[in-house]
Amino acid sequence: MTVAAGLGYALIALGPALSIFVSVIAKKPFLVLTLLSSTLFWLVSLILLSGAWRAFLPINSSALWAYVIVIVTSVSFQEGVRLVFWKLYKLLFCAAGGLGHGVAHGVFFCLSLLTPAFGGATYYVERCSHMPFFLISAIISLAFLLIHTFAMVIAFNGYAESRKSDQFFVPVIHMVAAIMTLINLAPGGCAIGVPLLCISAAVTLHYCWKMVCRRLRENSDGR
């Protein structure tokens, strides 16, 4: 493993976020502030949850139900935070807010693990021996970055227009994607779980694209 490989993993995880930031967010200071505040919201939600989970430690690593409970409570709480964030910032800041959530997820779950990736070797885990652990982490972070960013756009639109389908889609796709990560705990599960997670990200992108096209048609018809 070299520095180039470590940087490559980091760019896989956060490259799209950097592109969105440079091309859209960085041009407007209030969007930068929105991104930072969204990142803070996400991190605070995780800190509060970790405080609640601490009462139940240690968790038996062989008990799958414990991981399911952690994921369900985490996703539910984060979706509540998303609603609170919308109440504060409204639709104008949805992309910046979603990117903030996604960047926070990527930094917390990927970049924090990449320090050893800059050394002279790579790392494999027994349950997924055919893919480097760092590559798996980068791809998972990329998928959640896309899900968080564009799910925020969908959610804010659903809140603003009171569209139940949009409001329902976001927590469902978030929950499904989070639970899919449990597949990686099975021997060889990453060969299934990682592609499924990428499909979830693609579904989110497609749904957001359809929503934007619908809004554009409605605006053009209104003229």
CSV table of C-alpha atoms in Angstrom, one decimal:
chain,number,residue,atom,x,y,z
A,1,MET,CA,0.0,0.0,0.0
A,2,THR,CA,1.3,3.5,-0.9
A,3,VAL,CA,0.3,7.0,-0.3
A,4,ALA,CA,-1.3,7.0,-3.7
A,5,ALA,CA,-3.5,4.1,-2.8
A,6,GLY,CA,-4.5,5.8,0.4
A,7,LEU,CA,-5.4,9.0,-1.4
A,8,GLY,CA,-7.3,6.9,-4.0
A,9,TYR,CA,-9.5,5.3,-1.3
A,10,ALA,CA,-10.1,8.7,0.2
A,11,LEU,CA,-11.1,10.1,-3.2
A,12,ILE,CA,-13.4,7.2,-3.8
A,13,ALA,CA,-15.2,7.9,-0.5
A,14,LEU,CA,-15.3,11.7,-0.7
A,15,GLY,CA,-14.4,12.6,-4.3
A,16,PRO,CA,-18.0,13.4,-5.4
A,17,ALA,CA,-18.5,15.4,-2.3
A,18,LEU,CA,-15.4,17.5,-3.1
A,19,SER,CA,-16.7,18.0,-6.7
A,20,ILE,CA,-20.1,19.2,-5.4
A,21,PHE,CA,-18.5,21.4,-2.9
A,22,VAL,CA,-16.1,23.1,-5.4
A,23,SER,CA,-18.7,23.5,-8.2
A,24,VAL,CA,-21.8,24.5,-6.1
A,25,ILE,CA,-21.3,25.0,-2.4
A,26,ALA,CA,-18.0,26.9,-2.2
A,27,LYS,CA,-19.4,29.7,-4.4
A,28,LYS,CA,-21.9,30.8,-1.7
A,29,PRO,CA,-20.8,31.4,1.9
A,30,PHE,CA,-24.2,30.6,3.3
A,31,LEU,CA,-24.2,27.2,1.7
A,32,VAL,CA,-20.7,26.5,3.3
A,33,LEU,CA,-22.2,27.4,6.7
A,34,THR,CA,-25.2,25.2,6.0
A,35,LEU,CA,-22.9,22.3,5.1
A,36,LEU,CA,-20.8,22.8,8.3
A,37,SER,CA,-23.9,23.1,10.5
A,38,SER,CA,-25.4,19.9,8.8
A,39,THR,CA,-22.1,18.1,9.6
A,40,LEU,CA,-22.4,19.2,13.2
A,41,PHE,CA,-26.0,18.1,13.4
A,42,TRP,CA,-25.1,14.6,12.2
A,43,LEU,CA,-22.1,14.3,14.6
A,44,VAL,CA,-24.1,15.5,17.5
A,45,SER,CA,-26.9,13.0,16.8
A,46,LEU,CA,-24.3,10.2,16.8
A,47,ILE,CA,-22.8,11.5,20.0
A,48,LEU,CA,-26.2,11.5,21.7
A,49,LEU,CA,-26.9,8.0,20.4
A,50,SER,CA,-23.6,6.7,21.6
A,51,GLY,CA,-24.4,8.0,25.1
A,52,ALA,CA,-27.7,6.2,25.1
A,53,TRP,CA,-26.1,2.9,23.8
A,54,ARG,CA,-23.3,3.1,26.4
A,55,ALA,CA,-25.8,1.9,29.0
A,56,PHE,CA,-26.1,-1.4,27.1
A,57,LEU,CA,-22.4,-2.1,26.6
A,58,PRO,CA,-20.8,-4.5,26.1
A,59,ILE,CA,-22.8,-5.9,23.2
A,60,ASN,CA,-22.4,-9.5,22.3
A,61,SER,CA,-20.6,-9.5,18.9
A,62,SER,CA,-22.3,-12.7,17.8
A,63,ALA,CA,-25.9,-11.4,18.5
A,64,LEU,CA,-27.2,-10.0,15.2
A,65,TRP,CA,-30.3,-8.6,16.8
A,66,ALA,CA,-28.1,-6.1,18.8
A,67,TYR,CA,-26.7,-4.7,15.6
A,68,VAL,CA,-30.2,-4.5,14.1
A,69,ILE,CA,-31.4,-2.5,17.1
A,70,VAL,CA,-28.4,-0.2,16.9
A,71,ILE,CA,-29.0,0.5,13.2
A,72,VAL,CA,-32.8,1.0,13.5
A,73,THR,CA,-32.4,3.5,16.4
A,74,SER,CA,-29.6,5.3,14.6
A,75,VAL,CA,-31.4,5.6,11.3
A,76,SER,CA,-34.7,6.7,13.1
A,77,PHE,CA,-32.9,9.3,15.1
A,78,GLN,CA,-31.0,10.7,12.1
A,79,GLU,CA,-34.2,11.0,10.2
A,80,GLY,CA,-35.7,12.9,13.1
A,81,VAL,CA,-32.6,15.2,12.9
A,82,ARG,CA,-33.2,15.6,9.2
A,83,LEU,CA,-36.7,16.9,9.9
A,84,VAL,CA,-35.5,19.3,12.6
A,85,PHE,CA,-32.8,20.5,10.2
A,86,TRP,CA,-35.5,21.2,7.5
A,87,LYS,CA,-37.5,23.1,10.0
A,88,LEU,CA,-34.5,25.4,10.5
A,89,TYR,CA,-33.2,25.7,7.0
A,90,LYS,CA,-36.0,24.9,4.6
A,91,LEU,CA,-35.6,23.8,1.0
A,92,LEU,CA,-33.0,26.3,-0.2
A,93,PHE,CA,-30.2,24.6,1.7
A,94,CYS,CA,-31.2,20.9,1.0
A,95,ALA,CA,-28.2,20.0,-1.1
A,96,ALA,CA,-25.6,21.6,1.2
A,97,GLY,CA,-27.3,20.0,4.2
A,98,GLY,CA,-27.3,16.6,2.6
A,99,LEU,CA,-23.7,16.9,1.6
A,100,GLY,CA,-22.9,17.9,5.2
A,101,HIS,CA,-24.5,14.7,6.4
A,102,GLY,CA,-22.7,12.6,3.8
A,103,VAL,CA,-19.3,14.2,4.5
A,104,ALA,CA,-19.7,13.6,8.2
A,105,HIS,CA,-20.5,10.0,7.5
A,106,GLY,CA,-17.6,9.6,5.2
A,107,VAL,CA,-15.1,11.2,7.6
A,108,PHE,CA,-16.4,9.3,10.6
A,109,PHE,CA,-16.6,5.8,9.0
A,110,CYS,CA,-13.9,5.9,6.4
A,111,LEU,CA,-11.3,8.6,6.7
A,112,SER,CA,-10.9,7.8,10.4
A,113,LEU,CA,-9.9,4.3,9.3
A,114,LEU,CA,-7.5,5.2,6.5
A,115,THR,CA,-4.4,6.1,8.5
A,116,PRO,CA,-3.0,2.6,8.1
A,117,ALA,CA,-3.7,2.6,4.4
A,118,PHE,CA,-0.8,5.0,3.8
A,119,GLY,CA,1.7,2.4,5.0
A,120,GLY,CA,3.5,-0.3,3.1
A,121,ALA,CA,0.8,-2.9,3.1
A,122,THR,CA,-3.0,-3.4,2.9
A,123,TYR,CA,-5.4,-5.1,5.2
A,124,TYR,CA,-8.0,-7.8,4.6
A,125,VAL,CA,-10.6,-9.2,7.0
A,126,GLU,CA,-11.3,-12.9,7.2
A,127,ARG,CA,-15.0,-12.5,6.3
A,128,CYS,CA,-14.1,-10.7,3.0
A,129,SER,CA,-10.6,-11.9,2.1
A,130,HIS,CA,-10.9,-11.0,-1.6
A,131,MET,CA,-11.3,-7.2,-1.2
A,132,PRO,CA,-9.1,-4.8,0.8
A,133,PHE,CA,-10.8,-3.5,3.9
A,134,PHE,CA,-10.0,0.1,3.0
A,135,LEU,CA,-11.6,-0.3,-0.4
A,136,ILE,CA,-14.8,-1.7,1.1
A,137,SER,CA,-14.9,1.2,3.6
A,138,ALA,CA,-14.4,3.7,0.8
A,139,ILE,CA,-17.1,2.3,-1.4
A,140,ILE,CA,-19.6,2.1,1.5
A,141,SER,CA,-18.8,5.7,2.4
A,142,LEU,CA,-19.3,6.8,-1.2
A,143,ALA,CA,-22.7,5.0,-1.3
A,144,PHE,CA,-23.9,6.7,1.9
A,145,LEU,CA,-22.5,10.0,0.8
A,146,LEU,CA,-24.7,9.9,-2.3
A,147,ILE,CA,-27.7,8.6,-0.3
A,148,HIS,CA,-27.4,11.3,2.4
A,149,THR,CA,-26.9,14.1,-0.1
A,150,PHE,CA,-29.7,13.3,-2.5
A,151,ALA,CA,-32.1,11.9,0.2
A,152,MET,CA,-31.9,15.4,1.8
A,153,VAL,CA,-33.1,17.0,-1.4
A,154,ILE,CA,-35.9,14.4,-1.7
A,155,ALA,CA,-36.9,14.8,2.0
A,156,PHE,CA,-36.9,18.6,1.9
A,157,ASN,CA,-39.1,18.6,-1.2
A,158,GLY,CA,-41.4,16.1,0.5
A,159,TYR,CA,-41.7,18.3,3.6
A,160,ALA,CA,-42.3,21.4,1.6
A,161,GLU,CA,-44.9,19.9,-0.7
A,162,SER,CA,-46.4,17.5,1.9
A,163,ARG,CA,-45.7,14.6,-0.5
A,164,LYS,CA,-46.0,11.4,1.4
A,165,SER,CA,-44.2,9.4,-1.2
A,166,ASP,CA,-41.0,11.5,-0.8
A,167,GLN,CA,-41.3,11.6,3.0
A,168,PHE,CA,-41.7,7.8,3.0
A,169,PHE,CA,-38.9,7.0,0.5
A,170,VAL,CA,-36.1,8.7,2.4
A,171,PRO,CA,-36.3,6.8,5.7
A,172,VAL,CA,-37.0,3.6,3.9
A,173,ILE,CA,-34.0,3.8,1.6
A,174,HIS,CA,-31.8,4.9,4.5
A,175,MET,CA,-33.0,2.0,6.7
A,176,VAL,CA,-32.6,-0.5,3.9
A,177,ALA,CA,-29.1,0.7,3.1
A,178,ALA,CA,-28.0,0.6,6.7
A,179,ILE,CA,-29.4,-2.9,7.3
A,180,MET,CA,-27.6,-4.1,4.1
A,181,THR,CA,-24.3,-3.4,5.8
A,182,LEU,CA,-25.0,-6.3,8.1
A,183,ILE,CA,-24.6,-8.6,5.1
A,184,ASN,CA,-20.9,-7.8,5.3
A,185,LEU,CA,-20.7,-9.7,8.6
A,186,ALA,CA,-21.4,-13.0,6.8
A,187,PRO,CA,-18.4,-14.8,5.3
A,188,GLY,CA,-18.0,-13.4,1.8
A,189,GLY,CA,-20.9,-11.1,2.4
A,190,CYS,CA,-19.2,-8.1,1.0
A,191,ALA,CA,-19.5,-9.5,-2.5
A,192,ILE,CA,-23.2,-9.1,-2.1
A,193,GLY,CA,-23.6,-6.3,0.5
A,194,VAL,CA,-21.4,-3.7,-1.2
A,195,PRO,CA,-23.1,-4.0,-4.7
A,196,LEU,CA,-26.5,-3.9,-3.1
A,197,LEU,CA,-25.5,-0.7,-1.2
A,198,CYS,CA,-24.3,0.8,-4.5
A,199,ILE,CA,-27.7,-0.1,-6.0
A,200,SER,CA,-29.4,1.7,-3.1
A,201,ALA,CA,-27.4,4.8,-3.9
A,202,ALA,CA,-28.3,4.5,-7.6
A,203,VAL,CA,-32.0,4.2,-6.7
A,204,THR,CA,-31.7,7.3,-4.6
A,205,LEU,CA,-30.1,9.2,-7.4
A,206,HIS,CA,-32.7,8.0,-9.9
A,207,TYR,CA,-35.6,9.0,-7.6
A,208,CYS,CA,-34.1,12.4,-7.0
A,209,TRP,CA,-33.6,12.9,-10.8
A,210,LYS,CA,-37.2,12.0,-11.4
A,211,MET,CA,-38.3,14.4,-8.7
A,212,VAL,CA,-36.2,17.3,-10.2
A,213,CYS,CA,-37.6,16.6,-13.7
A,214,ARG,CA,-41.1,16.7,-12.3
A,215,ARG,CA,-40.5,20.0,-10.6
A,216,LEU,CA,-39.0,21.4,-13.8
A,217,ARG,CA,-42.1,20.3,-15.8
A,218,GLU,CA,-44.4,21.8,-13.2
A,219,ASN,CA,-42.5,25.1,-13.3
A,220,SER,CA,-42.6,25.2,-17.1
A,221,ASP,CA,-46.3,24.4,-17.2
A,222,GLY,CA,-46.9,27.1,-14.7
A,223,ARG,CA,-45.5,29.6,-17.1
